[in-house]
XYZ file of N, CA and C in Angstrom:
675
model
N -115.439 23.255 -29.985
C -114.456 22.962 -28.947
C -114.926 23.405 -27.570
N -115.816 24.383 -27.551
C -116.359 24.809 -26.261
C -117.064 23.657 -25.565
N -117.600 22.722 -26.391
C -118.293 21.577 -25.811
C -117.328 20.727 -25.001
N -116.085 20.563 -25.508
C -115.093 19.776 -24.785
C -114.748 20.417 -23.461
N -114.600 21.753 -23.469
C -114.305 22.479 -22.216
C -115.427 22.305 -21.224
N -116.658 22.355 -21.729
C -117.806 22.182 -20.845
C -117.829 20.798 -20.232
N -117.497 19.805 -21.036
C -117.501 18.424 -20.540
C -116.491 18.243 -19.418
N -115.325 18.880 -19.560
C -114.308 18.750 -18.531
C -114.783 19.363 -17.218
N -115.457 20.496 -17.328
C -115.990 21.133 -16.122
C -117.032 20.250 -15.460
N -117.852 19.589 -16.285
C -118.874 18.693 -15.750
C -118.235 17.508 -15.043
N -117.167 16.965 -15.649
C -116.465 15.844 -15.014
C -115.964 16.238 -13.635
N -115.416 17.452 -13.529
C -114.915 17.930 -12.249
C -116.041 18.000 -11.231
N -117.179 18.534 -11.654
C -118.308 18.649 -10.728
C -118.826 17.281 -10.321
N -118.903 16.370 -11.293
C -119.432 15.044 -10.988
C -118.525 14.298 -10.029
N -117.232 14.555 -10.106
C -116.320 13.871 -9.184
C -116.612 14.243 -7.747
N -117.181 15.430 -7.530
C -117.539 15.839 -6.176
C -118.906 15.351 -5.780
N -119.733 15.009 -6.772
C -121.132 14.660 -6.490
C -121.428 13.185 -6.645
N -120.404 12.353 -6.843
C -120.650 10.958 -7.176
C -121.438 10.235 -6.094
N -121.375 10.697 -4.863
C -122.086 10.041 -3.771
C -123.599 10.131 -3.975
N -124.074 11.248 -4.564
C -125.499 11.407 -4.797
C -126.026 10.338 -5.745
N -125.276 10.084 -6.810
C -125.744 9.108 -7.786
C -125.819 7.724 -7.178
N -124.881 7.430 -6.301
C -124.861 6.109 -5.685
C -126.002 5.920 -4.711
N -126.424 7.011 -4.061
C -127.444 6.886 -3.024
C -128.851 6.862 -3.575
N -129.087 7.634 -4.646
C -130.438 7.703 -5.171
C -131.287 8.669 -4.390
N -132.619 8.729 -4.683
C -133.501 9.711 -4.075
C -133.504 9.691 -2.568
N -133.402 8.514 -1.945
C -133.491 8.451 -0.492
C -132.205 8.883 0.175
N -131.131 9.025 -0.611
C -129.841 9.371 -0.030
C -129.548 10.846 -0.062
N -130.562 11.675 -0.352
C -130.325 13.109 -0.384
C -129.858 13.566 -1.741
N -130.358 12.972 -2.822
C -129.921 13.315 -4.159
C -130.578 14.549 -4.711
N -131.173 15.395 -3.884
C -131.774 16.620 -4.360
C -130.708 17.690 -4.480
N -131.125 18.903 -4.904
C -130.170 19.980 -5.142
C -129.433 20.349 -3.868
N -130.153 20.398 -2.747
C -129.522 20.780 -1.497
C -128.447 19.783 -1.113
N -128.734 18.490 -1.280
C -127.743 17.471 -0.947
C -126.531 17.566 -1.845
N -126.744 17.894 -3.131
C -125.633 18.024 -4.056
C -124.711 19.154 -3.647
N -125.294 20.308 -3.296
C -124.474 21.439 -2.860
C -123.683 21.070 -1.625
N -124.341 20.395 -0.691
C -123.658 20.019 0.541
C -122.486 19.111 0.246
N -122.648 18.143 -0.647
C -121.592 17.167 -0.898
C -120.488 17.690 -1.794
N -120.693 18.843 -2.429
C -119.587 19.455 -3.147
C -118.440 19.769 -2.200
N -118.767 19.948 -0.928
C -117.748 20.276 0.062
C -117.199 19.029 0.729
N -117.816 17.902 0.516
C -117.396 16.695 1.212
C -116.722 15.719 0.285
N -117.213 14.510 0.271
C -116.605 13.494 -0.562
C -117.397 12.224 -0.450
N -116.775 11.138 -0.776
C -117.442 9.844 -0.765
C -117.311 9.200 0.604
N -118.426 8.779 1.165
C -118.395 8.162 2.500
C -117.614 6.856 2.453
N -116.865 6.631 3.475
C -116.068 5.403 3.518
C -116.369 4.610 4.761
N -115.348 3.948 5.298
C -115.563 3.100 6.454
C -115.827 3.898 7.724
N -115.521 5.231 7.671
C -115.723 6.047 8.859
C -117.128 6.622 8.928
N -118.055 6.127 8.105
C -119.414 6.651 8.079
C -120.078 6.489 9.441
N -120.792 7.532 9.855
C -121.460 7.519 11.144
C -122.898 7.074 10.985
N -123.484 6.542 12.028
C -124.880 6.120 11.978
C -125.653 6.868 13.045
N -126.970 7.027 12.809
C -127.824 7.695 13.779
C -127.713 9.203 13.684
N -128.432 9.910 14.569
C -128.415 11.378 14.563
C -127.004 11.910 14.798
N -126.696 13.005 14.111
C -125.370 13.603 14.259
C -125.492 14.929 14.998
N -124.629 15.158 15.973
C -124.641 16.390 16.750
C -123.516 17.304 16.277
N -123.900 18.480 15.810
C -122.918 19.460 15.379
C -122.488 20.273 16.607
N -121.290 20.042 17.086
C -120.788 20.792 18.239
C -120.121 22.082 17.759
N -119.898 22.997 18.679
C -119.222 24.249 18.332
C -117.816 23.974 17.823
N -117.165 22.977 18.429
C -115.798 22.643 18.026
C -115.763 22.075 16.609
N -116.706 21.180 16.320
C -116.762 20.588 14.982
C -117.114 21.641 13.943
N -118.017 22.549 14.293
C -118.409 23.598 13.358
C -117.250 24.548 13.083
N -116.493 24.856 14.125
C -115.313 25.705 13.965
C -114.330 25.057 12.998
N -114.108 23.754 13.160
C -113.218 23.023 12.256
C -113.763 23.030 10.833
N -115.085 22.902 10.715
C -115.715 22.869 9.399
C -115.603 24.214 8.680
N -115.725 25.309 9.423
C -115.580 26.640 8.828
C -114.181 26.789 8.229
N -113.169 26.328 8.971
C -111.811 26.359 8.459
C -111.642 25.476 7.234
N -112.270 24.302 7.265
C -112.223 23.393 6.114
C -112.830 24.063 4.881
N -113.965 24.742 5.070
C -114.614 25.428 3.950
C -113.673 26.447 3.306
N -113.003 27.247 4.130
C -112.128 28.281 3.574
C -110.997 27.658 2.766
N -110.444 26.559 3.248
C -109.381 25.889 2.494
C -109.907 25.379 1.152
N -111.112 24.798 1.170
C -111.679 24.257 -0.061
C -112.086 25.356 -1.033
N -112.437 26.527 -0.518
C -112.745 27.644 -1.408
C -111.518 28.026 -2.228
N -110.357 27.998 -1.598
C -109.118 28.274 -2.323
C -108.890 27.218 -3.402
N -109.151 25.969 -3.053
C -108.942 24.873 -4.001
C -109.888 24.999 -5.186
N -111.196 25.161 -4.899
C -112.176 25.237 -5.974
C -111.947 26.463 -6.844
N -111.605 27.585 -6.228
C -111.353 28.787 -7.012
C -110.200 28.585 -7.980
N -109.124 27.971 -7.492
C -107.958 27.721 -8.329
C -108.282 26.753 -9.460
N -109.037 25.692 -9.136
C -109.377 24.699 -10.158
C -110.270 25.284 -11.235
N -111.267 26.055 -10.830
C -112.186 26.617 -11.818
C -111.471 27.634 -12.706
N -110.542 28.400 -12.137
C -109.774 29.340 -12.963
C -108.907 28.588 -13.968
N -108.336 27.471 -13.515
C -107.504 26.662 -14.423
C -108.334 26.105 -15.563
N -109.536 25.667 -15.248
C -110.418 25.129 -16.283
C -110.818 26.216 -17.276
N -111.079 27.409 -16.751
C -111.430 28.511 -17.641
C -110.272 28.849 -18.580
N -109.058 28.826 -18.041
C -107.892 29.156 -18.853
C -107.629 28.115 -19.930
N -108.195 26.920 -19.762
C -108.020 25.875 -20.772
C -108.905 26.102 -21.984
N -109.907 26.983 -21.869
C -110.816 27.240 -22.985
C -110.099 27.608 -24.268
N -109.183 28.598 -24.240
C -108.466 28.960 -25.469
C -107.648 27.815 -26.050
N -107.091 26.964 -25.180
C -106.324 25.818 -25.677
C -107.212 24.880 -26.471
N -108.400 24.622 -25.942
C -109.321 23.727 -26.632
C -109.825 24.350 -27.929
N -109.983 25.668 -27.931
C -110.424 26.347 -29.144
C -109.360 26.272 -30.231
N -108.088 26.286 -29.826
C -107.011 26.234 -30.807
C -107.053 24.935 -31.610
N -107.331 23.828 -30.921
C -107.532 22.556 -31.607
C -106.281 21.893 -32.141
N -105.093 22.422 -31.874
C -103.861 21.802 -32.362
C -103.498 20.629 -31.466
N -102.732 19.668 -31.974
C -102.332 18.524 -31.142
C -101.610 18.959 -29.878
N -100.732 19.973 -29.991
C -99.994 20.435 -28.819
C -100.948 21.040 -27.784
N -101.909 21.820 -28.292
C -102.872 22.449 -27.387
C -103.740 21.404 -26.701
N -104.168 20.387 -27.469
C -105.021 19.344 -26.899
C -104.267 18.529 -25.858
N -102.965 18.329 -26.091
C -102.158 17.590 -25.118
C -102.085 18.360 -23.802
N -101.907 19.672 -23.893
C -101.883 20.497 -22.685
C -103.243 20.487 -21.997
N -104.291 20.508 -22.817
C -105.641 20.527 -22.250
C -105.940 19.232 -21.505
N -105.453 18.097 -22.051
C -105.708 16.807 -21.394
C -105.058 16.734 -20.018
N -104.008 17.516 -19.851
C -103.360 17.518 -18.538
C -104.295 18.093 -17.483
N -105.318 18.801 -17.934
C -106.288 19.355 -16.995
C -107.064 18.297 -16.246
N -107.115 17.096 -16.799
C -107.815 16.024 -16.101
C -107.131 15.692 -14.770
N -105.858 16.011 -14.673
C -105.138 15.770 -13.414
C -105.648 16.698 -12.316
N -106.379 17.761 -12.717
C -106.955 18.657 -11.722
C -107.886 17.906 -10.786
N -108.573 16.907 -11.349
C -109.523 16.142 -10.544
C -108.786 15.362 -9.459
N -107.644 14.774 -9.833
C -106.860 14.035 -8.842
C -106.344 14.978 -7.758
N -105.891 16.163 -8.163
C -105.384 17.123 -7.184
C -106.501 17.613 -6.272
N -107.695 17.738 -6.826
C -108.835 18.170 -6.030
C -109.127 17.153 -4.935
N -109.132 15.862 -5.296
C -109.406 14.806 -4.322
C -108.362 14.803 -3.207
N -107.111 14.993 -3.573
C -106.049 15.015 -2.569
C -106.181 16.240 -1.678
N -106.539 17.372 -2.282
C -106.709 18.605 -1.515
C -107.839 18.466 -0.507
N -108.927 17.788 -0.907
C -110.038 17.539 0.014
C -109.569 16.701 1.197
N -108.832 15.659 0.894
C -108.338 14.778 1.956
C -107.410 15.539 2.905
N -106.530 16.376 2.345
C -105.600 17.153 3.172
C -106.352 18.146 4.054
N -107.394 18.793 3.478
C -108.165 19.786 4.236
C -108.948 19.125 5.363
N -109.478 17.928 5.097
C -110.202 17.203 6.146
C -109.266 16.802 7.281
N -108.088 16.329 6.902
C -107.125 15.912 7.922
C -106.690 17.102 8.770
N -106.446 18.239 8.120
C -106.032 19.436 8.849
C -107.113 19.906 9.810
N -108.380 19.706 9.412
C -109.497 20.122 10.261
C -109.837 19.090 11.321
N -109.284 17.888 11.191
C -109.592 16.824 12.143
C -110.986 16.265 11.953
N -111.477 16.279 10.701
C -112.822 15.796 10.391
C -112.754 14.603 9.446
N -113.642 13.648 9.653
C -113.743 12.518 8.727
C -114.590 12.936 7.526
N -114.571 12.116 6.481
C -115.387 12.384 5.304
C -116.857 12.463 5.672
N -117.301 11.523 6.495
C -118.717 11.494 6.849
C -119.092 12.693 7.713
N -118.180 13.108 8.589
C -118.460 14.284 9.419
C -118.626 15.526 8.547
N -117.773 15.677 7.562
C -117.887 16.815 6.652
C -119.236 16.790 5.941
N -119.630 15.618 5.448
C -120.919 15.501 4.751
C -122.090 15.793 5.679
N -122.035 15.266 6.894
C -123.149 15.443 7.830
C -123.279 16.902 8.261
N -122.150 17.540 8.549
C -122.180 18.954 8.923
C -122.633 19.792 7.741
N -122.148 19.453 6.544
C -122.519 20.211 5.343
C -124.023 20.174 5.099
N -124.663 19.044 5.384
C -126.109 18.941 5.185
C -126.861 19.928 6.069
N -126.451 20.009 7.328
C -127.114 20.930 8.256
C -126.826 22.372 7.857
N -125.566 22.665 7.601
C -125.172 24.025 7.245
C -125.887 24.499 5.985
N -125.923 23.642 4.966
C -126.549 24.034 3.710
C -128.046 24.245 3.872
N -128.696 23.387 4.653
C -130.135 23.534 4.883
C -130.449 24.856 5.563
N -129.640 25.217 6.539
C -129.883 26.447 7.305
C -129.498 27.685 6.509
N -128.284 27.705 6.000
C -127.765 28.916 5.356
C -128.464 29.196 4.027
N -128.801 28.158 3.273
C -129.490 28.393 1.999
C -130.871 28.996 2.221
N -131.564 28.554 3.274
C -132.881 29.119 3.580
C -132.768 30.570 4.030
N -131.812 30.862 4.874
C -131.617 32.234 5.329
C -131.229 33.144 4.163
N -130.395 32.619 3.282
C -129.971 33.389 2.116
C -131.152 33.653 1.193
N -131.998 32.660 1.015
C -133.167 32.832 0.167
C -134.103 33.895 0.726
N -134.282 33.882 2.044
C -135.129 34.882 2.677
C -134.620 36.288 2.423
N -133.293 36.456 2.504
C -132.726 37.782 2.237
C -132.876 38.163 0.776
N -132.677 37.190 -0.109
C -132.773 37.469 -1.540
C -134.190 37.889 -1.934
N -135.180 37.190 -1.396
C -136.576 37.499 -1.730
C -137.086 38.745 -1.012
N -136.342 39.198 0.006
C -136.677 40.430 0.735
C -138.109 40.406 1.277
N -138.499 39.269 1.841
C -139.859 39.141 2.365
C -140.113 40.077 3.546
N -139.086 40.280 4.379
C -139.290 41.157 5.535
C -139.619 42.578 5.086
N -138.877 43.067 4.083
C -139.140 44.402 3.560
C -140.521 44.490 2.929
N -140.889 43.437 2.174
C -142.199 43.426 1.526
C -143.322 43.382 2.553
N -143.092 42.648 3.649
C -144.106 42.579 4.698
C -144.323 43.955 5.330
N -143.227 44.672 5.585
C -143.352 46.010 6.168
C -144.135 46.938 5.246
N -143.864 46.846 3.952
C -144.593 47.681 2.992
C -146.068 47.315 2.964
N -146.351 46.022 3.012
C -147.740 45.562 2.962
C -148.495 45.976 4.218
N -147.835 45.884 5.364
C -148.465 46.290 6.621
C -148.727 47.798 6.638
N -147.769 48.564 6.096
C -147.953 50.019 6.036
C -149.115 50.373 5.119
N -149.217 49.663 4.005
C -150.326 49.887 3.080
C -151.652 49.540 3.733
N -151.677 48.438 4.440
C -152.907 48.002 5.117
C -153.358 49.042 6.148
N -152.398 49.609 6.857
C -152.728 50.575 7.910
C -153.374 51.840 7.354
N -153.083 52.162 6.094
C -153.645 53.373 5.488
C -155.019 53.146 4.862
N -155.430 51.892 4.804
C -156.693 51.555 4.142
C -157.888 51.695 5.083
N -159.066 51.864 4.513
C -160.288 51.806 5.326
C -160.428 50.426 5.958
N -161.176 50.318 7.021
C -161.286 49.067 7.781
C -161.719 47.890 6.917
N -162.669 48.120 6.029
C -163.171 47.025 5.187
C -162.076 46.483 4.268
N -161.295 47.403 3.693
C -160.211 46.976 2.805
C -159.068 46.337 3.596
N -158.889 46.770 4.817
C -157.884 46.130 5.667
C -158.214 44.659 5.869
N -159.480 44.366 6.087
C -159.906 42.982 6.278
C -159.678 42.159 5.011
N -159.907 42.771 3.855
C -159.715 42.059 2.590
C -158.236 41.739 2.359
N -157.361 42.636 2.816
C -155.925 42.440 2.616
C -155.304 41.541 3.682
N -156.027 41.331 4.778
C -155.499 40.582 5.915
C -154.940 39.210 5.548
N -155.617 38.398 4.694
C -155.051 37.079 4.348
C -153.691 37.176 3.672
N -153.502 38.175 2.822
C -152.218 38.338 2.147
C -151.127 38.728 3.143
N -151.485 39.609 4.078
C -150.523 40.020 5.100
C -150.123 38.820 5.960
N -151.100 38.022 6.344
C -150.820 36.854 7.178
C -149.964 35.833 6.443
N -150.247 35.650 5.153
C -149.461 34.717 4.359
C -148.009 35.176 4.263
N -147.811 36.470 4.037
C -146.457 37.008 3.966
C -145.759 36.889 5.316
N -146.498 37.103 6.391
C -145.936 37.006 7.745
C -145.461 35.574 8.029
N -146.225 34.600 7.567
C -145.842 33.204 7.751
C -144.581 32.877 6.959
N -144.453 33.451 5.762
C -143.253 33.234 4.960
C -142.027 33.789 5.680
N -142.162 35.003 6.216
C -141.056 35.622 6.943
C -140.672 34.765 8.146
N -141.673 34.273 8.864
C -141.426 33.442 10.041
C -140.707 32.151 9.671
N -141.060 31.607 8.500
C -140.413 30.372 8.040
C -138.927 30.593 7.809
N -138.571 31.683 7.157
C -137.158 31.969 6.898
C -136.411 32.345 8.165
N -137.097 32.906 9.137
C -136.443 33.311 10.381
C -136.257 32.134 11.331
N -137.300 31.317 11.484
C -137.276 30.250 12.485
C -136.862 28.887 11.932
N -136.897 28.717 10.596
C -136.419 27.497 9.942
C -137.068 26.222 10.491
N -138.393 26.123 10.469
C -139.058 24.957 11.055
C -138.700 23.638 10.381
N -138.531 23.647 9.050
C -138.205 22.399 8.348
C -136.828 21.881 8.761
N -135.851 22.785 8.805
C -134.500 22.375 9.201
C -134.486 21.888 10.645
N -135.282 22.521 11.492
C -135.328 22.115 12.899
C -135.973 20.740 13.048
N -136.992 20.466 12.244
C -137.620 19.128 12.290
C -136.647 18.055 11.815
N -135.872 18.381 10.787
C -134.981 17.386 10.198
C -133.709 17.171 11.006
N -133.141 18.257 11.530
C -131.833 18.155 12.168
C -131.832 18.450 13.673
N -132.944 18.981 14.196
C -133.018 19.282 15.623
C -132.658 20.728 15.932
N -133.266 21.259 16.984
C -133.038 22.650 17.364
C -131.578 22.927 17.691
N -130.945 22.019 18.415
C -129.566 22.244 18.850
C -128.624 22.417 17.664
N -128.750 21.556 16.661
C -127.890 21.656 15.483
C -128.112 22.964 14.731
N -129.373 23.338 14.559
C -129.692 24.574 13.837
C -129.149 25.781 14.597
N -129.323 25.793 15.906
C -128.866 26.932 16.707
C -127.345 27.067 16.679
N -126.631 25.945 16.682
C -125.172 26.001 16.604
C -124.744 26.597 15.276
N -125.373 26.172 14.196
C -125.046 26.715 12.872
C -125.337 28.216 12.825
N -126.467 28.637 13.383
C -126.822 30.059 13.376
C -125.837 30.900 14.185
N -125.145 30.272 15.132
C -124.161 31.016 15.924
C -122.977 31.453 15.075
N -122.788 30.807 13.914
C -121.716 31.195 12.976
C -122.318 31.605 11.630
N -123.517 32.142 11.666
C -124.233 32.444 10.416
C -123.448 33.375 9.504
N -122.846 34.419 10.042
C -122.135 35.394 9.209
C -120.997 34.733 8.430
N -120.166 33.956 9.122
C -119.040 33.286 8.462
C -119.517 32.252 7.452
N -120.525 31.482 7.836
C -121.023 30.426 6.953
C -121.739 31.007 5.735
N -122.404 32.136 5.909
C -123.055 32.788 4.776
C -122.023 33.284 3.773
N -120.950 33.871 4.277
C -119.883 34.329 3.384
C -119.274 33.148 2.637
N -119.017 32.059 3.340
C -118.470 30.872 2.693
C -119.425 30.332 1.632
N -120.717 30.315 1.963
C -121.746 29.818 1.031
C -121.763 30.670 -0.239
N -121.742 31.975 -0.082
C -121.768 32.875 -1.230
C -120.496 32.741 -2.059
N -119.359 32.635 -1.375
C -118.088 32.492 -2.087
C -118.010 31.158 -2.824
N -118.608 30.111 -2.242
C -118.618 28.812 -2.910
C -119.426 28.871 -4.205
N -120.583 29.538 -4.153
C -121.397 29.686 -5.357
C -120.640 30.464 -6.431
N -119.916 31.505 -6.012
C -119.140 32.288 -6.962
C -118.028 31.448 -7.576
N -117.400 30.624 -6.736
C -116.303 29.784 -7.236
C -116.778 28.832 -8.313
N -117.941 28.211 -8.088
C -118.452 27.250 -9.068
C -119.075 27.933 -10.269
N -119.383 29.225 -10.135
C -119.888 29.986 -11.279
C -118.733 30.542 -12.097
N -117.508 30.350 -11.588
C -116.341 30.819 -12.321
C -116.055 32.283 -12.111
N -116.618 32.890 -11.046
C -116.375 34.308 -10.774
C -115.008 34.453 -10.135
N -114.196 35.310 -10.705
C -112.848 35.526 -10.156
C -112.933 36.527 -9.011
N -112.414 36.114 -7.837
C -112.495 36.996 -6.663
C -111.198 37.765 -6.504
């Protein structure tokens, strides 16, 4: 019966990611695009074309939208978890109650629409902003997780204590680590893809967006906050 519970959770996730399947590889169907679109929805007639500019006002609205959706996703995932015992019971009455969980997907879609309207953002705007935010914040988060800056300091301190000949031998490793740190700090890939202005605007709200990003991961992992 655990398999049935798992399938329901997958259906919920797929309902948020259906745009990726429709677009294919060129439409951003990688992991980063999937995470970004968990916060958005299916593009409609309001889809934008050409480069998108993330303004401070739009980003502010998006931060508020994220917080509303975190409440929605947290509630839905808790409801799905609570359905586990019902599915394990396997009785007709329990299964009937469990099937009502499919209505969670409909409520999720409506909640997304309500949150977008409250934020004054279109579906496409949410998706476009989410792509930039996810590209920037996920890279910054990865840099902190891997602790490259701390490792670089340790490596540099070790190099400084070595004889000159050994310092030269270690130099390529130090330089490689330094380049990794610079990549996570300056985000060259995100800047090439989305432009300096968009990246800098997102970084101006890095603390709030990082918290939202972490809370979103917890929500989808089923962590109760």
